CSV table of C-alpha atoms and ligand atoms in Angstrom, one decimal:
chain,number,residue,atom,x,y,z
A,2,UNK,CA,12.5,-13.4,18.3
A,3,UNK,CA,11.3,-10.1,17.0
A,4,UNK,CA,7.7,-9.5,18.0
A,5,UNK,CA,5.9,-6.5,18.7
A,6,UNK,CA,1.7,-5.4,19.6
A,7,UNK,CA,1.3,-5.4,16.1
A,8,UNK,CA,1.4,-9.2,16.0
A,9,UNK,CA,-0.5,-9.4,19.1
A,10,UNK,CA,-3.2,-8.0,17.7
A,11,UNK,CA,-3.5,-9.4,14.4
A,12,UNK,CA,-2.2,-12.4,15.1
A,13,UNK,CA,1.3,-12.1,12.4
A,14,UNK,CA,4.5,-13.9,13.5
A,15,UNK,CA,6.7,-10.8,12.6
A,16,UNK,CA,5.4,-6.8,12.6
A,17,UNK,CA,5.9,-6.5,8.8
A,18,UNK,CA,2.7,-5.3,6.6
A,19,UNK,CA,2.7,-5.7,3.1
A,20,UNK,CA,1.5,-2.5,1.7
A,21,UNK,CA,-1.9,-2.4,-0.5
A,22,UNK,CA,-0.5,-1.3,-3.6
A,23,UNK,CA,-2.5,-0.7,-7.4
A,24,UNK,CA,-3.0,-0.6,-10.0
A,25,UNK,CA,-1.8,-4.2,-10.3
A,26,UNK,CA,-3.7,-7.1,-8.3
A,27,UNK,CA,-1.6,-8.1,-5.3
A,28,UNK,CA,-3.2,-11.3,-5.7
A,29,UNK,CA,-0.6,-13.4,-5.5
A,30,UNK,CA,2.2,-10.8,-3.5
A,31,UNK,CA,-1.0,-11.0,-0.6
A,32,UNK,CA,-0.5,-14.3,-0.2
A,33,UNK,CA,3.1,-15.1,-0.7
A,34,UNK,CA,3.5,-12.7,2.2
A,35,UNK,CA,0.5,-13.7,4.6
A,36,UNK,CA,2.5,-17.0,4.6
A,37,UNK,CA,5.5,-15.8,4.7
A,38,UNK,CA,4.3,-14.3,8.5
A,39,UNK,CA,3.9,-10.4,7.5
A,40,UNK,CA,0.4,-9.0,7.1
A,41,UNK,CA,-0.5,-9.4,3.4
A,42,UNK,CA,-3.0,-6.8,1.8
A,43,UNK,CA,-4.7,-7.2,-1.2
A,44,UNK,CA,-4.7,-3.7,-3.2
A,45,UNK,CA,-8.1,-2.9,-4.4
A,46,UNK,CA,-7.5,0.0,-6.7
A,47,UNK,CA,-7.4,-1.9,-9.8
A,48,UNK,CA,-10.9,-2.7,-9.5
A,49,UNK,CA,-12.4,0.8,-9.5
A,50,UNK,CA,-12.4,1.8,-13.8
A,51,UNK,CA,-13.5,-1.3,-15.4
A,52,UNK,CA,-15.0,1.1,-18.0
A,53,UNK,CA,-12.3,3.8,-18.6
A,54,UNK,CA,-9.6,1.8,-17.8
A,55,UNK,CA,-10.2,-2.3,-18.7
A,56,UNK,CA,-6.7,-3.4,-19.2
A,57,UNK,CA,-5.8,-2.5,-15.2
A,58,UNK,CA,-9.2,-4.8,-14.8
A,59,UNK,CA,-8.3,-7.4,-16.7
A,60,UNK,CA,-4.8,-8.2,-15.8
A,61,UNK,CA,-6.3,-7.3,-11.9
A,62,UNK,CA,-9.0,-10.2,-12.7
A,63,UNK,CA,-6.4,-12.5,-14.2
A,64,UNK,CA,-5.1,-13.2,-10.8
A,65,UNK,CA,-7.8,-13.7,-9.1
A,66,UNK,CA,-9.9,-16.6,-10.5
A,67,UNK,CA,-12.4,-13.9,-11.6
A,68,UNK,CA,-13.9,-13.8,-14.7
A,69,UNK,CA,-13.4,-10.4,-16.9
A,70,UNK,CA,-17.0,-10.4,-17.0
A,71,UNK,CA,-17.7,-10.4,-13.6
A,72,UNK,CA,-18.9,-7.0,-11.7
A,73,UNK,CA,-16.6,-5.9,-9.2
A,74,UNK,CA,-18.7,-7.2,-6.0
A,75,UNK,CA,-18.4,-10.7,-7.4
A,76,UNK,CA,-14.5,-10.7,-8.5
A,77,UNK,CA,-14.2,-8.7,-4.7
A,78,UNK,CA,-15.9,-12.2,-3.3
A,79,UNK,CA,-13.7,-14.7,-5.4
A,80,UNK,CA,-10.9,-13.2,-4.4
A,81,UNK,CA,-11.1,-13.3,-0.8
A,82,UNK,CA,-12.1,-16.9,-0.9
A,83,UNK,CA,-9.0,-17.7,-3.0
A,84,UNK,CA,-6.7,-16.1,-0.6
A,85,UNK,CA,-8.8,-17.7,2.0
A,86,UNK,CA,-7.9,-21.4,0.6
A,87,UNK,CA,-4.4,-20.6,-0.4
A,88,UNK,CA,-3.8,-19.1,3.1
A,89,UNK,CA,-6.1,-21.0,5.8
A,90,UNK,CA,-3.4,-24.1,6.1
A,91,UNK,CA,-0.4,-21.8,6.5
A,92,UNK,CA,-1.8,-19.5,8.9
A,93,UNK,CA,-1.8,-16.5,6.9
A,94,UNK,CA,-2.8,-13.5,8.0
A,95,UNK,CA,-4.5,-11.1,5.4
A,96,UNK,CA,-6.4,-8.2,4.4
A,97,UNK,CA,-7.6,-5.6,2.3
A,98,UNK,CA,-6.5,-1.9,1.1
A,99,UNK,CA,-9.4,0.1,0.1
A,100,UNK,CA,-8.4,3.8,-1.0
A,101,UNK,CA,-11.7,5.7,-0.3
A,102,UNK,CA,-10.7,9.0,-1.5
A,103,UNK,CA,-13.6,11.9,-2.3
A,104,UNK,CA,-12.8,10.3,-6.3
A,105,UNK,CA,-13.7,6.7,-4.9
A,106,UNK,CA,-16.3,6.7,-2.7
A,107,UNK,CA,-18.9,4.9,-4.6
A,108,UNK,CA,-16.3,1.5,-5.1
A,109,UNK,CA,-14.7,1.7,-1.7
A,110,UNK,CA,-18.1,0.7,-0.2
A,111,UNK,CA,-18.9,-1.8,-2.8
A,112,UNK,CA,-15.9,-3.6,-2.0
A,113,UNK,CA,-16.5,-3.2,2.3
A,114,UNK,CA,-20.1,-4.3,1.9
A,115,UNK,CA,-18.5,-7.1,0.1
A,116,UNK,CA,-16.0,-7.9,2.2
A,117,UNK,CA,-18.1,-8.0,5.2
A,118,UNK,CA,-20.8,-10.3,3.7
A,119,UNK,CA,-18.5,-12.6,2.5
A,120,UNK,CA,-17.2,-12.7,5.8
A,121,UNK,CA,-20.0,-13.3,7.6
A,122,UNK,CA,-20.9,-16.2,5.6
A,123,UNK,CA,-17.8,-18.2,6.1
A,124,UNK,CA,-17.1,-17.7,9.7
A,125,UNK,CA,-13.9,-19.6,9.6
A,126,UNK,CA,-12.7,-16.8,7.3
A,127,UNK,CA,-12.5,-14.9,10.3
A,128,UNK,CA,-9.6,-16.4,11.6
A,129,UNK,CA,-7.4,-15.4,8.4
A,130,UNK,CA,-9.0,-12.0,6.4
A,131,UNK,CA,-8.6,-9.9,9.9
A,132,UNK,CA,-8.2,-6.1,8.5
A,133,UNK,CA,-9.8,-3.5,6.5
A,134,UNK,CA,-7.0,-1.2,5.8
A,135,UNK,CA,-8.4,2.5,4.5
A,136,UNK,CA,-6.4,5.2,2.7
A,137,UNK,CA,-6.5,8.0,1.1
A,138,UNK,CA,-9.1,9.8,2.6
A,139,UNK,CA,-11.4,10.7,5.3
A,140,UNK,CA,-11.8,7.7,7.9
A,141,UNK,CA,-14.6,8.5,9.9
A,142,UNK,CA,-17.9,7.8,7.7
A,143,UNK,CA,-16.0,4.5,7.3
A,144,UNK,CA,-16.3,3.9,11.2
A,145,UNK,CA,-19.4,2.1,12.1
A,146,UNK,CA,-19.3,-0.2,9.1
A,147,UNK,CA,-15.8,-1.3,9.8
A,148,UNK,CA,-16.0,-1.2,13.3
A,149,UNK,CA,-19.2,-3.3,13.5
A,150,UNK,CA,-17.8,-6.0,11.3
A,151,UNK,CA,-15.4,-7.0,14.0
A,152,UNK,CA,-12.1,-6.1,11.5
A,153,UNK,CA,-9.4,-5.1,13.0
A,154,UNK,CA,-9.5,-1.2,10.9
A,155,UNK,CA,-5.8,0.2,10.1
A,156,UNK,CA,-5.6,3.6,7.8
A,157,UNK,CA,-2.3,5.5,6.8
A,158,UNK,CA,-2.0,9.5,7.5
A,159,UNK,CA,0.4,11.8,6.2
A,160,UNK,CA,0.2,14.4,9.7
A,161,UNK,CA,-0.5,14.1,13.4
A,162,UNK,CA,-3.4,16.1,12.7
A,163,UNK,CA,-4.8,13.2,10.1
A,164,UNK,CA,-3.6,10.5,12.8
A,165,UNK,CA,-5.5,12.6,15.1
A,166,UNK,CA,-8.6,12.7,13.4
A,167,UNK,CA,-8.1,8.7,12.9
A,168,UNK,CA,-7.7,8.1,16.6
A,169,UNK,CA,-11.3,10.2,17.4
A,170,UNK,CA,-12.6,7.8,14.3
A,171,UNK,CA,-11.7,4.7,16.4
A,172,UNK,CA,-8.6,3.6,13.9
A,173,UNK,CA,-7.1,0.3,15.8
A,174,UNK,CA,-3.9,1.1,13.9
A,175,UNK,CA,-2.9,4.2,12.3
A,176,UNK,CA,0.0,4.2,9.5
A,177,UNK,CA,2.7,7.2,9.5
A,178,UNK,CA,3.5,7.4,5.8
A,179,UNK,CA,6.6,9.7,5.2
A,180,UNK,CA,7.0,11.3,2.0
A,181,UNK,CA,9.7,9.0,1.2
A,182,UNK,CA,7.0,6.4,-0.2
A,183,UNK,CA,5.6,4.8,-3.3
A,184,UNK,CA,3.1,6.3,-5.8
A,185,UNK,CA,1.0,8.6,-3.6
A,186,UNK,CA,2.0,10.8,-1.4
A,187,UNK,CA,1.0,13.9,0.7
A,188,UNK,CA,0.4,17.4,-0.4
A,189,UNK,CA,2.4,18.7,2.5
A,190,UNK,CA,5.7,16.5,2.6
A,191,UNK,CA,6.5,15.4,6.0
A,192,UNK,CA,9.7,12.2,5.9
A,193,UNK,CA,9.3,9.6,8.1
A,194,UNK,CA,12.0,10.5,10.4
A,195,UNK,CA,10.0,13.2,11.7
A,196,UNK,CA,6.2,12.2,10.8
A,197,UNK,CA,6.8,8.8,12.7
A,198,UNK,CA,7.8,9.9,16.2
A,199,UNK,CA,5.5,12.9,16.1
A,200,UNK,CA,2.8,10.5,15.4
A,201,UNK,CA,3.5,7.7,18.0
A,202,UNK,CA,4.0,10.6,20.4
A,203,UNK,CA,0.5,12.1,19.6
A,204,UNK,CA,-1.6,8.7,19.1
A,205,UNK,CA,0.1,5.9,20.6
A,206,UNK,CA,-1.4,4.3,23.5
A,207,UNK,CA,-2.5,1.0,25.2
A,208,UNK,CA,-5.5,0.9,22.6
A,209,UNK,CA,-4.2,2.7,19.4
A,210,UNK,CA,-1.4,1.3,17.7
A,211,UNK,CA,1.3,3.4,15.1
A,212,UNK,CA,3.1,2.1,12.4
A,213,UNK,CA,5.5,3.6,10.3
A,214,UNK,CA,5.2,3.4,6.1
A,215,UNK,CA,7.4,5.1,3.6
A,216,UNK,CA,11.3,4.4,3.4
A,217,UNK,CA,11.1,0.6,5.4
A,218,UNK,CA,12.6,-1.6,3.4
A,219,UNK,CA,15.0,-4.1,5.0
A,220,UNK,CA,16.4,-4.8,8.9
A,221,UNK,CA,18.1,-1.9,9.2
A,222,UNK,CA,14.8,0.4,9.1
A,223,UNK,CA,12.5,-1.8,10.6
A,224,UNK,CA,14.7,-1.7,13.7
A,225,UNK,CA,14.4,1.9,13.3
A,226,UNK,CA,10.8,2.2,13.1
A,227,UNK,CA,10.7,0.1,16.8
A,228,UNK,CA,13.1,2.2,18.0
A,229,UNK,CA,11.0,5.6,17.4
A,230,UNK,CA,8.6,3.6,18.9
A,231,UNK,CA,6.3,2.4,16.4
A,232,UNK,CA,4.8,-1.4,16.3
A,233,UNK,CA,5.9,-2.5,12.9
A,234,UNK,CA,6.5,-1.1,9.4
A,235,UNK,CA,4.9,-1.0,5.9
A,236,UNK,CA,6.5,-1.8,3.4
A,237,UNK,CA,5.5,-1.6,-0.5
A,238,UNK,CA,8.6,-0.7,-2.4
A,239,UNK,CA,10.4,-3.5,-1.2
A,240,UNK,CA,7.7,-6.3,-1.6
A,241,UNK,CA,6.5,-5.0,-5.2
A,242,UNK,CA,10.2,-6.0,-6.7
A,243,UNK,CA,9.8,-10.0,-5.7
A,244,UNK,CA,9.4,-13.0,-7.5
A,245,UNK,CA,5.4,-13.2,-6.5
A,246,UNK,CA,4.9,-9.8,-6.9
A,247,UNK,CA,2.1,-8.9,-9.5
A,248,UNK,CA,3.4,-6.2,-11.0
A,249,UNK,CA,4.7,-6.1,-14.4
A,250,UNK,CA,8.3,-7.3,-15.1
A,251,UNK,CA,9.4,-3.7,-16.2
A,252,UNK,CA,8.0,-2.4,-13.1
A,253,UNK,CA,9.7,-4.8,-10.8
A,254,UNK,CA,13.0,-4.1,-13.1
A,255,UNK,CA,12.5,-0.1,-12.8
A,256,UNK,CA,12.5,-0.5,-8.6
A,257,UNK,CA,15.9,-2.4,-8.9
A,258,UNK,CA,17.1,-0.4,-11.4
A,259,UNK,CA,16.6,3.1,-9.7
A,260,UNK,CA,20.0,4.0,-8.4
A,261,UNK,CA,21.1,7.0,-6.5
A,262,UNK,CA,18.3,9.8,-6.2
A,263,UNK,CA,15.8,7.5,-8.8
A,264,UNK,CA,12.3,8.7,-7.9
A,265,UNK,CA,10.5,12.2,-8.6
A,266,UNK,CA,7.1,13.1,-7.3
A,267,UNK,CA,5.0,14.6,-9.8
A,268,UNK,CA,0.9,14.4,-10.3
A,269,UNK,CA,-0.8,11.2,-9.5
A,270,UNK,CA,-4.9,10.5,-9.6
A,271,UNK,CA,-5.6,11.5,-6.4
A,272,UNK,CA,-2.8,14.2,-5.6
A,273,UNK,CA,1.2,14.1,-5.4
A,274,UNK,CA,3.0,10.7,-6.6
A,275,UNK,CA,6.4,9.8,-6.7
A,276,UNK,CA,7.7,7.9,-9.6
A,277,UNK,CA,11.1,6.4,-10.7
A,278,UNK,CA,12.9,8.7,-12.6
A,279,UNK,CA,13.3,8.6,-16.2
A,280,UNK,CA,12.1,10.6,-19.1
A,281,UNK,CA,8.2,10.1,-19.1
A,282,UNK,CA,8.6,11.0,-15.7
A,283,UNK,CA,10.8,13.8,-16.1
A,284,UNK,CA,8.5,15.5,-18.6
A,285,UNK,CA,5.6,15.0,-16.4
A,286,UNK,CA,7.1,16.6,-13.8
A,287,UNK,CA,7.9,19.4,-15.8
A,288,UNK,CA,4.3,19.2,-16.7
A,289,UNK,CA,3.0,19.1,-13.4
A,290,UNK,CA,5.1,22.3,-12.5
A,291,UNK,CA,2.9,23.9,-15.0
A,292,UNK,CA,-0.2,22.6,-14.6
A,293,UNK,CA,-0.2,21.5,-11.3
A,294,UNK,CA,2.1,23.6,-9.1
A,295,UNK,CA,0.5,22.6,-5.7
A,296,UNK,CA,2.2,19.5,-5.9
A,297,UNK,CA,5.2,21.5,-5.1
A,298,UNK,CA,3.3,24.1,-3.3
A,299,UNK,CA,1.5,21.6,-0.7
A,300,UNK,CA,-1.7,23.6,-2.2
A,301,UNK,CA,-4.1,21.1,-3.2
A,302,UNK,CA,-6.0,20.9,-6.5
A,303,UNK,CA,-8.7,18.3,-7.7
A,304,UNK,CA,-10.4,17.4,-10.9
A,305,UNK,CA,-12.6,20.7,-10.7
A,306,UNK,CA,-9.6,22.7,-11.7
A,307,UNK,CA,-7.3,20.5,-13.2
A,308,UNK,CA,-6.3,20.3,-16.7
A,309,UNK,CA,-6.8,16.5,-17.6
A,310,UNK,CA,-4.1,16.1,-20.2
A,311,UNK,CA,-1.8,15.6,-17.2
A,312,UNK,CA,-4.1,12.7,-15.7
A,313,UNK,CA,-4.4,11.5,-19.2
A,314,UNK,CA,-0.7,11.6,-19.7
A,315,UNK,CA,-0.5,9.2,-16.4
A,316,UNK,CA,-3.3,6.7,-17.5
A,317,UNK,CA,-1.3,6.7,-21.0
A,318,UNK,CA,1.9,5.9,-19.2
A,319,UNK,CA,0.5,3.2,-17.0
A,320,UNK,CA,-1.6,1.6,-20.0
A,321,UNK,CA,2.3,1.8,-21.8
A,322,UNK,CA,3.7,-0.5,-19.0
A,323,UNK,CA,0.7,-2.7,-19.2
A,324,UNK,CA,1.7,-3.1,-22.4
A,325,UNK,CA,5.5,-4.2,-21.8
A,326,UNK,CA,6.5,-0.2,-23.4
A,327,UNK,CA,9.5,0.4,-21.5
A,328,UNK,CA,10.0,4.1,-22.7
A,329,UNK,CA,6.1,5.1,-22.7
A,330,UNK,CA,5.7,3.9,-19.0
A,331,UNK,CA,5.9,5.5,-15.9
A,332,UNK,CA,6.6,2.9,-12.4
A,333,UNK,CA,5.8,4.7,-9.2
A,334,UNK,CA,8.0,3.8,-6.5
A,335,UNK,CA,9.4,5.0,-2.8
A,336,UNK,CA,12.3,6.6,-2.3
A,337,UNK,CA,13.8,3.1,-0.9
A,338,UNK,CA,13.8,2.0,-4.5
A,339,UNK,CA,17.6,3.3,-4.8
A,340,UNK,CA,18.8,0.8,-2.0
A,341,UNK,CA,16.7,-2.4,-3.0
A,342,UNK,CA,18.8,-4.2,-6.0
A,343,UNK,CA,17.2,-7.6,-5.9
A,344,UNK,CA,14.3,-9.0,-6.9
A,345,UNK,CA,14.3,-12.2,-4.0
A,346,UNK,CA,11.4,-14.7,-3.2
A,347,UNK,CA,8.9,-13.0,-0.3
A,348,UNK,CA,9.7,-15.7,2.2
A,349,UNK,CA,13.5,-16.0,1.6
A,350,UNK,CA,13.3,-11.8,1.6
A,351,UNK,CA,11.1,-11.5,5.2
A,352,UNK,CA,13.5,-14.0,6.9
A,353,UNK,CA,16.1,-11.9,5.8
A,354,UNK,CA,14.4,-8.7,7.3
A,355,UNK,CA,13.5,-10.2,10.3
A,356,UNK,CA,17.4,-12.2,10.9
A,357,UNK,CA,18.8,-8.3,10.1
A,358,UNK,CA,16.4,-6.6,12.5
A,359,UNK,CA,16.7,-8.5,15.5
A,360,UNK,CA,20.9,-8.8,15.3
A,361,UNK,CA,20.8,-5.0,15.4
A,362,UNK,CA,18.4,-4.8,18.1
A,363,UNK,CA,20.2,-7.0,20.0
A,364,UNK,CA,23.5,-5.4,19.4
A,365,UNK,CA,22.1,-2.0,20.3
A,366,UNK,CA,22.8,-2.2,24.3
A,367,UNK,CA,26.5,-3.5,23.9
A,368,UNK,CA,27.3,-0.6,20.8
A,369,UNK,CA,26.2,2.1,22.2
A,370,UNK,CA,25.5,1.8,25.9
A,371,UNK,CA,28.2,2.1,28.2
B,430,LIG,C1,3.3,1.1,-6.9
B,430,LIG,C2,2.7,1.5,-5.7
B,430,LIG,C3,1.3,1.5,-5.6
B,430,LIG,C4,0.6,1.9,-4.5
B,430,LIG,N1,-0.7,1.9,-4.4
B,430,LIG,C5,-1.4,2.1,-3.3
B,430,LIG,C6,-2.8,2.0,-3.1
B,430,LIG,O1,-3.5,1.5,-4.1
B,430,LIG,N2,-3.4,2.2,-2.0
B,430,LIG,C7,-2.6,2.7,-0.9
B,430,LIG,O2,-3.2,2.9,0.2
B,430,LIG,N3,-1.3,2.9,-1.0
B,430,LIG,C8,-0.7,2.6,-2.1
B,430,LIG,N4,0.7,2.7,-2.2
B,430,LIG,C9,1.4,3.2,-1.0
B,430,LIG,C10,1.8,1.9,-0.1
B,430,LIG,O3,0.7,1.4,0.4
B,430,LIG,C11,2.8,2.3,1.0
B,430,LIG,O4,2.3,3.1,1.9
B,430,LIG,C12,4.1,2.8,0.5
B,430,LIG,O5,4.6,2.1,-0.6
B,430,LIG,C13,5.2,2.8,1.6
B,430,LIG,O6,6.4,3.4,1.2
B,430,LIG,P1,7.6,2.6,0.5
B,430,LIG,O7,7.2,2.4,-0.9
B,430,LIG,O8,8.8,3.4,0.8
B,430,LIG,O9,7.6,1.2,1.2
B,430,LIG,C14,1.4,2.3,-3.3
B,430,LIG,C15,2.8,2.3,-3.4
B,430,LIG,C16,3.4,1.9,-4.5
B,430,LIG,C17,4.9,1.8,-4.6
């Protein structure tokens, strides 16, 4: 059986995390794939605009036995106890993805105070919400609060020097994410085939575990992530386009649509974001080349600068999916988008990982070794 220090530590049956991804709830996608035996992660983005943006709020609270009146500490509490109760007799494994870019700051420690509390009042939780996952930002003010909490803390990095920086913070496990991933990405694209290895060989040691994100989508690459020596993969891409999946229909269609070359990166909120290709997408990339050519450069920009028709060209586009509008909307996606083609059930899909992992790892010896 595949198994790996990942699953040591956390306490998964197979080293699979279910990537943390917004503006949709993963609500429901946490849980399907906490029981399924991967890590689940519920993405906590959606909660950050209730003002400027309600519709991500609503449908976000829609799945998660909130009320659209409720303030985002409270929906942040009902939501952990639902996955709580829908995961304590399976022995799901979950946590949650808090992006805590410069931007989102104020929310991300809403939502970790919250998290904590709640915690701490129903000790048995303990045994099931194990991680805070960070992203997006700087981890070390984030240290003592997660660290004290007794979570076990994961944040992803684009560069050894960002994994680096995570490992001085204390990070428990740092995620590689390769430019080959969904929505954002770095300013400075590094793929996973060389960010990964550079990373474990930097980081990795008997305390600090590495994990590879961006590109992992099925056996064949999870095998290759423990090959380059990482301790499991994150995957978003893949798990978005499933049956429990959260997302919108047209964005789950758009990911098994995308054929050969069917993502672009072009300006998202918080920097760089790759999309699947089609014309909204194509005209904001050619919009972003004007308006925002450090997304090409690897020169970043921020609001201070920016012009906002290209952000408010990107709220417009994800409002147009919200609203079933096909041609309006704009999915992000990873780069793995062009080989997933199926929309399966989580559980039927991480068997299927796992089965196709293993048989290559075990075939590896008598292939290749004389
Ligand atoms: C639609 C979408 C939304 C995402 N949203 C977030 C997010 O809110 N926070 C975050 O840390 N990462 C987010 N990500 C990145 C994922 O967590 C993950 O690192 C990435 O999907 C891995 O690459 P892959 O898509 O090739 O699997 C998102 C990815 C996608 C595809």
């Amino acid at each position: 059986m595949i198994k790996s220090r990942l699953c040591e530590m956390v306490g998964i049956k197979y080293p699979i995390i279910q990537a943390g991804m917004g503006p949709f709830s993963n609500n429901n996608l946490g849980v399907a794939a906490a029981n399924a035996g991967a890590l689940g992660l519920l993405s906590t983005s959606g909660l950050a605009d209730k003002e400027g943006q309600p519709f991500v709020y609503d449908a976000w609270i829609k799945t998660a036995e909130a009320d659209p009146n409720d303030d985002m500490a409270t929906a942040m509490e009902k939501v952990l106890k639902r996955t709580y109760r829908l995961t304590k007799d399976k022995g799901g494994v979950f946590g949650i993805n808090v992006m805590v870019a410069a931007e989102m700051v104020p929310q991300a420690k809403i939502i970790i105070e919250t998290a904590i509390r709640v915690r701490e009042e129903n000790p048995d939780m303990k045994k099931h919400f194990k991680v805070i996952f960070t992203s997006a930002g700087d981890p070390v003010p984030w240290r003592d609060t997660i660290k004290n909490a007794g979570f076990t803390w994961m944040h992803v990095v684009p560069s050894v020097k960002g994994a680096q920086r995570c490992k001085k913070a204390g990070v428990d496990v740092i995620v590689a994410s390769g430019h080959e991933g969904g929505f954002h990405t770095s300013w400075e694209p590094v793929h996973s085939m060389i960010l990964l290895p550079a990373v474990v060989e930097a980081v990795s040691d008997d305390k600090t575990l590495v994990c590879g994100a961006g590109g992992f989508c099925d056996g064949k690459t999870l095998a290759a992530a423990l090959v380059l020596g990482a301790d499991g993969a994150q995957m978003g891409t893949r798990f978005l386009a499933t049956q429990e999946s959260d997302f919108h229909q047209i964005w789950k269609e758009a990911v098994v649509e995308a054929g050969d070359r069917g993502t672009l990166v072009a300006r998202g909120f918080v920097g760089p974001a790759r999309w699947v290709k089609n014309k909204r997408s194509e005209e904001h990339a050619v919009n972003t080349l004007k308006k925002s050519p450090g997304v090409f450069l690897g020169t970043p920009d921020d609001y201070s600068t920016l012009d906002m028709a290209l952000i408010n060209y990107e709220i417009e586009s994800i409002k147009a999916v919200y609203d079933g509008n096909k041609e309006k909307g704009m999915m992000a996606a990873g780069e793995c988008a062009q080989r997933i083609n199926d929309m399966p059930k989580v559980a039927d899909m991480v068997q299927g990982i796992v089965k196709e992992a293993e048989s290559i790892l075990q075939g590896v010896q008598k292939k290749y070794l004389a």
